[in-house]
Amino acid sequence: MSIFSKIMRGEIPCYKIAENESCFAFLDINPKAKGHTLVIPKKEVDYLFDLEDDEYIALQKFAKKIAEAQKKAFNCKRICTAVIGYEVPHAHIHLLPSNSMADATLSGKTKTFSKEEMAEIAEQIQKYLG
Ligand code: 5GP
């Protein structure tokens, strides 16, 4: 079972943002920006483009909702998305709040937030989810 499946099942703690019947969102533990979120399908598939079309569309629709909430929560210019997947073999979309090209990277320095701050960041995003 992937580490992300364990997170979804509550076996590993996370700062959860939201879930629906097929998708799950939580804060990245090594955030490259305040509110850096991972969106995953509940189905354990390594490579994003191996999802069936309907599963892929459901994931992107879910990601869009989270991104809209992030943008309101942090009043940033854009939510950038990235799909890498070399570290964790469970498909995931990075949602990265950004205000400039320099922010829009996963190669930058990891930001440090306390547990309380991470919980607050998750709540800030949740506040804007319908
Ligand atoms: P990628 O596979 O796209 O290169 O990166 C995987 C991402 O998952 C990384 O940004 C990493 O910080 C994040 N990550 C890895 N393990 C955990 C974990 O246990 N909890 C959370 N919340 N994020 C994780």
Coordinates of N, CA, C and O and ligand atoms in Angstrom, one line a residue, residues 3-4 7 26-30 38 84-88 92 94, ligand 1:
I3 N 2.2 5.1 0.7 CA 2.2 6.0 1.8 C 0.9 6.9 1.8 O 0.3 7.3 2.8
F4 N 0.5 7.3 0.6 CA -0.6 8.2 0.4 C -1.9 7.4 0.8 O -2.9 8.0 1.3
I7 N -2.1 7.5 4.4 CA -2.6 8.8 4.9 C -4.1 8.9 4.8 O -4.8 9.3 5.7
F26 N -4.6 17.0 0.8 CA -4.0 17.2 2.1 C -2.7 18.1 1.8 O -2.2 18.1 0.7
L27 N -2.3 18.7 2.9 CA -1.1 19.6 2.7 C 0.2 18.7 2.5 O 0.3 17.7 3.2
D28 N 1.0 19.2 1.6 CA 2.3 18.6 1.4 C 3.2 18.8 2.7 O 3.2 19.9 3.2
I29 N 3.8 17.8 3.2 CA 4.6 17.8 4.4 C 5.8 18.7 4.2 O 6.4 19.2 5.2
N30 N 6.3 18.8 3.0 CA 7.5 19.7 2.7 C 7.1 20.8 1.8 O 7.4 20.8 0.6
L38 N -1.5 18.5 -2.0 CA -1.5 17.4 -2.9 C -2.9 16.9 -3.1 O -3.6 16.7 -2.1
I84 N 4.7 15.3 -10.8 CA 6.1 14.8 -11.0 C 6.0 13.3 -10.7 O 6.0 12.5 -11.6
G85 N 5.9 12.9 -9.4 CA 5.7 11.5 -9.1 C 6.8 10.6 -9.0 O 6.7 9.4 -8.9
Y86 N 8.1 11.2 -8.9 CA 9.2 10.3 -8.8 C 9.4 9.8 -7.4 O 10.2 8.8 -7.2
E87 N 8.8 10.5 -6.4 CA 9.1 10.2 -5.0 C 8.0 9.2 -4.5 O 8.4 8.2 -3.8
V88 N 6.8 9.4 -4.8 CA 5.7 8.6 -4.2 C 4.9 8.0 -5.4 O 4.4 8.7 -6.2
H92 N -0.4 12.0 -8.0 CA -0.8 13.2 -7.2 C -0.5 14.5 -8.0 O 0.5 14.5 -8.7
H94 N 0.3 18.4 -7.5 CA 0.8 19.5 -6.6 C 0.0 20.7 -6.9 O -0.1 21.1 -8.1
Ligands
5GP1 P1 6.8 13.8 -6.1 O1 6.5 12.3 -6.1 O2 5.8 14.5 -6.9 O3 8.2 14.1 -6.6 O4 6.7 14.4 -4.7 C1 6.0 13.8 -3.6 C2 5.6 14.8 -2.6 O5 4.9 14.1 -1.6 C3 6.7 15.6 -2.1 O6 6.4 17.0 -2.3 C4 6.7 15.3 -0.6 O7 7.0 16.3 0.3 C5 5.3 14.7 -0.4 N1 5.3 13.7 0.7 C6 6.0 12.6 0.8 N2 5.7 11.9 1.9 C7 4.7 12.6 2.5 C8 4.0 12.3 3.7 O8 4.2 11.4 4.4 N3 3.0 13.2 4.0 C9 2.7 14.3 3.2 N4 1.8 15.2 3.6 N5 3.4 14.6 2.1 C10 4.4 13.7 1.7

